[in-house]
């Protein structure tokens, strides 16, 4: 909900007039409520503010307050007067100096953040010299968490696509790709209900730190796909048609020309990265580790001008964690270069604040809507179609069962580590777990905060990322959580 | 006070136990009998004299209620009311800064001192009733923190003073000056149908608001009328800030949809007429349709375009 300030500042578009009218009407009409004669005493108002009334009393008095401007005004004055920061501002303007103990760590933190941000900004915003190439930036020196994610349920996109790749990709193509390229995405023609939806913004906003990740050149790969497969996009090959029906897979096809240019681009990026690496005199692995630690999921998509009539799409996505890396939708065809940044959990500036956190939550939400989470060793699929709902398919998408977990919950993403185990996290400390696909257990969260990513190995071991970048892990199915700062 | 209905609501033993739990300093000279009376007054205030839980008949209910009280604060209020100087000194040292701070936040810098000092006088018990010093502390029943109760008293007095000073029915008229900054383009080209549209619009909105759940209506009022922040609303309603935002947005969307539906289906307006309603409502700000509503002038506009 936009704030009043935002409403006042930005609600000027013509189609906002009804909204503005409604806002004004609401303000006026609600203010017109006449004071009641039987207003509760101050001790009741105080108990209401302290949440000390029982449920029946709360309901009864809220009914009164909803119709009594007099009581509402008192409550508003009370809650304003109870704000501690207001007291500090008004009572002693220099009172903050009394708490100088935080100065040293704060300045040290700011200095570290500045150094990291300068380095990352320098690395991240180098122009991408490529055209017609989709790249990803996995690193050989993958942090343990990333490895865990790769092996865990959040990599279900990868596993699903790996299966699809095995079935759809010709032997020639598969032999040209090293086995270790687990994060490569191959085009899986998608159809079904998800095709009707708009492409995932996250999938369309891939980010690649081509200049900043020298080691990325090693993994820069354009997965070639036969022209016949690319040409027949939208018609799935028979073996994979059933499984890919309705699946928004994390990849897209590539044309032969695209593949060729992709390899050319790879070489160019390699050379450029090597030059930059030499200039910086920084060990490759060290820099890679920094990038890996700071940027959880970043890919880039560059769509360049193609020959007329040969608009072929090519994209690859990297989702080392797999949890918030949204399942990619077929990219809209574009003749213009498009380099957009996905919302990272860890900003390049190193000072992720509320605004950025909201972006992470928003992107996680958008991704979850379009995403299917499949069990790696079972035909169980899940998806999170709407607020509070989860849909479960025990037969790989043939049939879906919809279940409302909590109408007030916003489910952001999930992880299917195996079997019929599925973890879901969401806003305001929402964590759910099922071990059989149907019976859900609400897990006590470590904090009442938005969780934007999850990786899981099984029903007991999981790692969740909060919007403030804290990472919590559990080894006992969510009974206890331990914080692990990335 | 020996009893409320001829028998004790609070047994002396329970009062002694609760006093022990309150951890009142010995310097306050608070005895179990005094605390027993305070507890009984609290129970009667909560349940009423007729239905207050009996110490013997319904010991569990009585115990649950008394255990839920802020006993330390209640003991302090009880000792202050009894005129104990040590307790009063403790109260002044503990709550004076908070009281002045709250007064400044509620009444502003200029009136804060006067507001807080008047409260001090009543708390100390300058008034006498039937030869007995009457302290405002007697009205504290321990159901909230003492600081919150003091803020409630301050807020009540300030709002009452404000209303008396304004000699108006509603404090909310104070917003009129700000709201009148909205464009009033209507005056330049008066539409004979304008007033009718506005009356219809207001009537539809009033009906929709009346049908809202109390919680939704309260949330809207906190936001639009009291202009509280989402965090403050969440604090009052016991909801997360994001939940408040989401529910506000949902309610506003529903209100608009229902108003539009009422205009189109019940009032039989056309799309163009409905847009005019919104436009007039936005332009002519503020408009007072109360009289129109009271006169029952909400009548449907007949034909569609």
Coordinates of N, CA, C and O in Angstrom, one line a residue, chain B residues 115-213:
Chain B
X115 N -0.2 20.8 31.1 CA -1.0 19.6 31.1 C -0.4 18.6 32.1 O -1.2 17.9 32.9
X116 N 0.9 18.4 32.1 CA 1.5 17.4 33.0 C 1.3 17.8 34.5 O 1.0 17.0 35.4
X117 N 1.5 19.1 34.8 CA 1.4 19.6 36.2 C 0.0 19.4 36.7 O -0.2 19.1 37.9
X118 N -1.0 19.7 35.9 CA -2.4 19.5 36.4 C -2.7 18.0 36.7 O -3.4 17.7 37.6
X119 N -2.0 17.2 35.9 CA -2.2 15.7 36.2 C -1.5 15.4 37.5 O -2.0 14.6 38.3
X120 N -0.3 16.0 37.7 CA 0.4 15.7 39.0 C -0.4 16.0 40.2 O -0.5 15.3 41.2
X121 N -1.1 17.2 40.1 CA -1.9 17.6 41.2 C -3.0 16.6 41.5 O -3.2 16.2 42.7
X122 N -3.6 16.1 40.5 CA -4.7 15.1 40.7 C -4.1 13.8 41.2 O -4.8 13.0 41.9
X123 N -3.0 13.4 40.7 CA -2.4 12.2 41.1 C -2.0 12.2 42.6 O -2.2 11.3 43.3
X124 N -1.5 13.4 43.0 CA -1.1 13.5 44.4 C -2.3 13.5 45.3 O -2.3 13.1 46.4
X125 N -3.4 14.0 44.7 CA -4.7 14.0 45.5 C -4.9 15.2 46.3 O -5.2 15.2 47.5
X126 N -4.9 16.3 45.6 CA -5.2 17.6 46.2 C -6.7 17.8 46.5 O -7.0 18.5 47.4
X127 N -7.5 17.1 45.8 CA -8.9 17.2 46.0 C -9.3 16.3 47.2 O -8.7 15.2 47.4
X128 N -10.3 16.7 47.9 CA -10.8 15.8 49.0 C -12.3 15.5 48.7 O -13.0 16.4 48.2
X129 N -12.7 14.3 49.0 CA -14.0 14.0 48.9 C -14.5 13.2 50.1 O -13.8 12.2 50.5
X130 N -15.5 13.8 50.8 CA -16.0 13.2 52.1 C -14.9 13.1 53.1 O -14.7 12.1 53.8
X131 N -14.1 14.2 53.1 CA -13.0 14.2 54.1 C -11.8 13.4 53.8 O -10.9 13.3 54.6
X132 N -11.9 12.7 52.7 CA -10.8 11.8 52.3 C -10.1 12.3 51.1 O -10.8 12.7 50.1
X133 N -8.8 12.2 51.1 CA -8.0 12.7 49.9 C -8.3 11.7 48.8 O -8.3 10.5 48.9
X134 N -8.7 12.4 47.6 CA -9.0 11.5 46.5 C -7.9 11.7 45.4 O -7.7 12.7 44.9
X135 N -7.3 10.6 45.2 CA -6.2 10.5 44.2 C -6.6 9.9 42.9 O -7.5 9.0 42.9
X136 N -6.1 10.4 41.8 CA -6.4 9.8 40.5 C -5.9 8.4 40.4 O -6.3 7.6 39.6
X137 N -4.9 8.1 41.3 CA -4.4 6.7 41.3 C -5.5 5.7 41.6 O -5.3 4.5 41.2
X138 N -6.5 6.1 42.2 CA -7.6 5.1 42.5 C -8.2 4.6 41.3 O -8.9 3.6 41.3
X139 N -8.1 5.3 40.2 CA -8.7 4.8 38.9 C -7.7 4.0 38.1 O -8.1 3.6 36.9
X140 N -6.6 3.7 38.6 CA -5.7 2.8 37.9 C -5.9 1.4 38.4 O -5.9 1.2 39.6
X141 N -6.2 0.5 37.5 CA -6.7 -0.8 37.9 C -5.7 -1.9 37.6 O -6.0 -3.1 37.7
X142 N -4.5 -1.5 37.1 CA -3.5 -2.5 36.8 C -3.6 -3.3 35.6 O -2.9 -4.3 35.4
X143 N -4.5 -2.9 34.7 CA -4.7 -3.7 33.5 C -3.7 -3.3 32.4 O -3.6 -4.0 31.4
X144 N -3.0 -2.2 32.6 CA -2.0 -1.8 31.7 C -0.8 -1.3 32.4 O -0.8 -1.3 33.7
X145 N 0.2 -1.0 31.7 CA 1.4 -0.4 32.4 C 1.0 1.0 32.9 O 0.2 1.7 32.3
X146 N 1.6 1.3 34.0 CA 1.3 2.6 34.5 C 1.6 3.8 33.6 O 0.9 4.8 33.5
X147 N 2.7 3.6 32.8 CA 3.1 4.7 31.9 C 2.1 4.8 30.8 O 1.7 5.9 30.3
X148 N 1.5 3.7 30.3 CA 0.5 3.7 29.3 C -0.8 4.4 29.8 O -1.4 5.2 29.1
X149 N -1.1 4.1 31.0 CA -2.3 4.7 31.6 C -2.1 6.2 31.7 O -3.1 6.9 31.5
X150 N -0.9 6.6 32.1 CA -0.7 8.1 32.2 C -0.8 8.7 30.9 O -1.4 9.8 30.7
X151 N -0.3 8.1 29.8 CA -0.5 8.6 28.5 C -2.0 8.7 28.1 O -2.4 9.6 27.4
X152 N -2.7 7.7 28.5 CA -4.2 7.7 28.2 C -4.9 8.9 28.9 O -5.7 9.5 28.3
X153 N -4.5 9.1 30.1 CA -5.1 10.2 30.9 C -4.7 11.5 30.2 O -5.6 12.4 30.0
X154 N -3.4 11.7 29.8 CA -3.0 12.9 29.2 C -3.8 13.1 27.8 O -4.2 14.2 27.5
X155 N -3.9 12.0 27.1 CA -4.5 12.1 25.8 C -6.0 12.5 26.0 O -6.5 13.4 25.2
X156 N -6.6 11.9 26.9 CA -8.0 12.2 27.2 C -8.2 13.7 27.5 O -9.1 14.4 27.0
X157 N -7.4 14.2 28.4 CA -7.5 15.6 28.9 C -7.2 16.5 27.7 O -7.9 17.5 27.6
X158 N -6.2 16.2 27.0 CA -5.9 17.1 25.9 C -7.0 17.1 24.8 O -7.4 18.2 24.4
X159 N -7.5 16.0 24.5 CA -8.6 15.9 23.5 C -9.8 16.7 24.0 O -10.5 17.4 23.3
X160 N -10.1 16.5 25.3 CA -11.3 17.1 25.9 C -11.1 18.7 25.9 O -12.0 19.4 25.5
X161 N -9.9 19.1 26.3 CA -9.6 20.5 26.3 C -9.7 21.1 24.9 O -10.2 22.2 24.7
X162 N -9.2 20.3 23.9 CA -9.2 20.8 22.6 C -10.6 21.0 22.1 O -11.0 22.0 21.4
X163 N -11.4 20.0 22.4 CA -12.8 20.1 21.9 C -13.5 21.3 22.6 O -14.3 22.0 21.9
X164 N -13.3 21.4 23.8 CA -13.9 22.5 24.5 C -13.5 23.9 23.9 O -14.3 24.8 23.7
X165 N -12.2 24.0 23.6 CA -11.7 25.2 23.0 C -12.2 25.5 21.7 O -12.5 26.6 21.3
X166 N -12.4 24.4 20.9 CA -12.9 24.6 19.5 C -14.4 24.8 19.5 O -14.9 25.3 18.5
X167 N -15.0 24.4 20.6 CA -16.5 24.4 20.6 C -17.1 23.8 19.4 O -18.1 24.3 18.8
X168 N -16.6 22.7 19.0 CA -17.1 22.0 17.9 C -17.4 20.6 18.3 O -16.9 20.1 19.3
X169 N -18.1 19.9 17.4 CA -18.4 18.5 17.8 C -17.2 17.6 17.4 O -17.1 16.6 18.1
X170 N -16.5 18.0 16.4 CA -15.5 17.0 16.0 C -14.1 17.7 15.9 O -14.0 18.8 15.4
X171 N -13.2 17.0 16.5 CA -11.8 17.5 16.4 C -11.3 17.4 15.0 O -10.4 18.2 14.6
X172 N -11.9 16.6 14.2 CA -11.4 16.4 12.9 C -11.6 17.6 11.9 O -11.1 17.6 10.9
X173 N -12.4 18.5 12.3 CA -12.6 19.7 11.5 C -11.3 20.5 11.4 O -11.2 21.4 10.6
X174 N -10.4 20.2 12.3 CA -9.1 20.9 12.2 C -8.4 20.7 10.9 O -7.6 21.4 10.5
X175 N -8.8 19.6 10.2 CA -8.2 19.3 8.9 C -8.7 20.2 7.8 O -8.2 20.1 6.7
X176 N -9.7 20.9 8.1 CA -10.4 21.6 7.0 C -9.5 22.5 6.3 O -9.6 22.7 5.0
X177 N -8.7 23.3 7.0 CA -7.8 24.2 6.4 C -6.9 23.6 5.4 O -6.7 24.1 4.3
X178 N -6.3 22.5 5.8 CA -5.4 21.8 4.8 C -6.2 21.2 3.6 O -5.7 21.3 2.5
X179 N -7.3 20.7 3.9 CA -8.1 20.1 2.8 C -8.6 21.1 1.8 O -8.8 20.8 0.7
X180 N -8.8 22.3 2.3 CA -9.4 23.3 1.4 C -8.4 23.7 0.3 O -8.7 24.5 -0.6
X181 N -7.1 23.2 0.5 CA -6.2 23.6 -0.6 C -6.5 22.8 -1.9 O -5.9 23.1 -2.9
X182 N -7.3 21.9 -1.9 CA -7.6 21.1 -3.1 C -8.3 22.1 -4.1 O -9.0 23.0 -3.7
X183 N -8.1 21.8 -5.3 CA -8.7 22.7 -6.3 C -10.2 22.6 -6.2 O -10.8 21.6 -6.0
X184 N -10.8 23.7 -6.5 CA -12.2 23.8 -6.5 C -12.7 24.3 -7.8 O -13.3 25.4 -8.0
X185 N -12.4 23.5 -8.8 CA -12.7 23.9 -10.2 C -14.2 23.9 -10.4 O -14.7 24.5 -11.4
X186 N -14.9 23.3 -9.5 CA -16.4 23.2 -9.7 C -17.0 24.6 -9.7 O -18.0 24.8 -10.3
X187 N -16.4 25.5 -8.9 CA -17.1 26.8 -8.8 C -17.1 27.6 -10.1 O -17.9 28.5 -10.3
X188 N -16.1 27.2 -11.0 CA -16.1 28.0 -12.2 C -17.1 27.6 -13.2 O -17.6 28.4 -14.0
X189 N -17.5 26.3 -13.3 CA -18.5 25.9 -14.2 C -19.5 25.0 -13.5 O -19.4 23.8 -13.6
X190 N -20.4 25.6 -12.8 CA -21.3 24.7 -12.0 C -22.2 23.8 -12.9 O -22.7 24.3 -13.9
X191 N -22.2 22.6 -12.5 CA -23.0 21.6 -13.1 C -24.3 21.5 -12.3 O -24.2 21.2 -11.1
X192 N -25.5 21.6 -12.9 CA -26.7 21.5 -12.0 C -26.8 20.1 -11.4 O -27.4 19.9 -10.4
X193 N -26.1 19.1 -12.0 CA -26.2 17.8 -11.5 C -25.1 17.5 -10.4 O -25.1 16.4 -9.8
X194 N -24.2 18.4 -10.2 CA -23.1 18.2 -9.4 C -23.5 17.8 -8.0 O -23.0 16.8 -7.5
X195 N -24.3 18.6 -7.4 CA -24.7 18.3 -6.0 C -25.4 16.9 -5.9 O -25.1 16.2 -4.9
X196 N -26.2 16.6 -6.9 CA -26.8 15.4 -6.9 C -25.8 14.2 -6.9 O -25.9 13.2 -6.2
X197 N -24.9 14.4 -7.8 CA -23.9 13.3 -7.9 C -23.1 13.2 -6.6 O -22.8 12.0 -6.2
X198 N -22.8 14.3 -6.0 CA -22.0 14.2 -4.8 C -22.8 13.6 -3.7 O -22.2 12.8 -2.9
X199 N -24.0 13.9 -3.6 CA -24.9 13.3 -2.6 C -25.0 11.8 -2.8 O -24.9 10.9 -1.9
X200 N -25.1 11.4 -4.1 CA -25.2 9.9 -4.4 C -23.9 9.3 -4.0 O -23.9 8.2 -3.4
X201 N -22.8 9.9 -4.4 CA -21.5 9.4 -4.1 C -21.3 9.2 -2.6 O -20.8 8.1 -2.1
X202 N -21.6 10.2 -1.8 CA -21.4 10.1 -0.4 C -22.3 9.0 0.2 O -21.9 8.3 1.1
X203 N -23.5 8.9 -0.3 CA -24.5 7.9 0.2 C -23.9 6.5 0.0 O -24.0 5.6 0.8
X204 N -23.4 6.3 -1.2 CA -22.9 5.0 -1.6 C -21.7 4.7 -0.7 O -21.6 3.5 -0.2
X205 N -20.8 5.6 -0.5 CA -19.7 5.4 0.3 C -20.0 5.1 1.8 O -19.5 4.2 2.4
X206 N -21.0 5.9 2.2 CA -21.4 5.7 3.6 C -21.9 4.3 3.8 O -21.6 3.6 4.8
X207 N -22.7 3.8 2.9 CA -23.3 2.5 3.0 C -22.2 1.4 2.9 O -22.2 0.4 3.7
X208 N -21.2 1.6 2.0 CA -20.2 0.6 1.9 C -19.3 0.6 3.2 O -19.0 -0.5 3.7
X209 N -19.0 1.8 3.7 CA -18.2 1.8 5.0 C -19.0 1.2 6.2 O -18.4 0.5 7.0
X210 N -20.3 1.4 6.2 CA -21.1 0.8 7.3 C -21.1 -0.7 7.2 O -21.2 -1.4 8.2
X211 N -20.9 -1.2 6.0 CA -20.9 -2.7 5.9 C -19.6 -3.3 6.1 O -19.5 -4.6 6.1
X212 N -18.5 -2.5 6.3 CA -17.2 -3.1 6.5 C -17.1 -3.7 7.8 O -17.8 -3.4 8.8
X213 N -16.2 -4.6 7.9 CA -15.9 -5.2 9.2 C -15.3 -4.1 10.1 O -14.6 -3.2 9.7

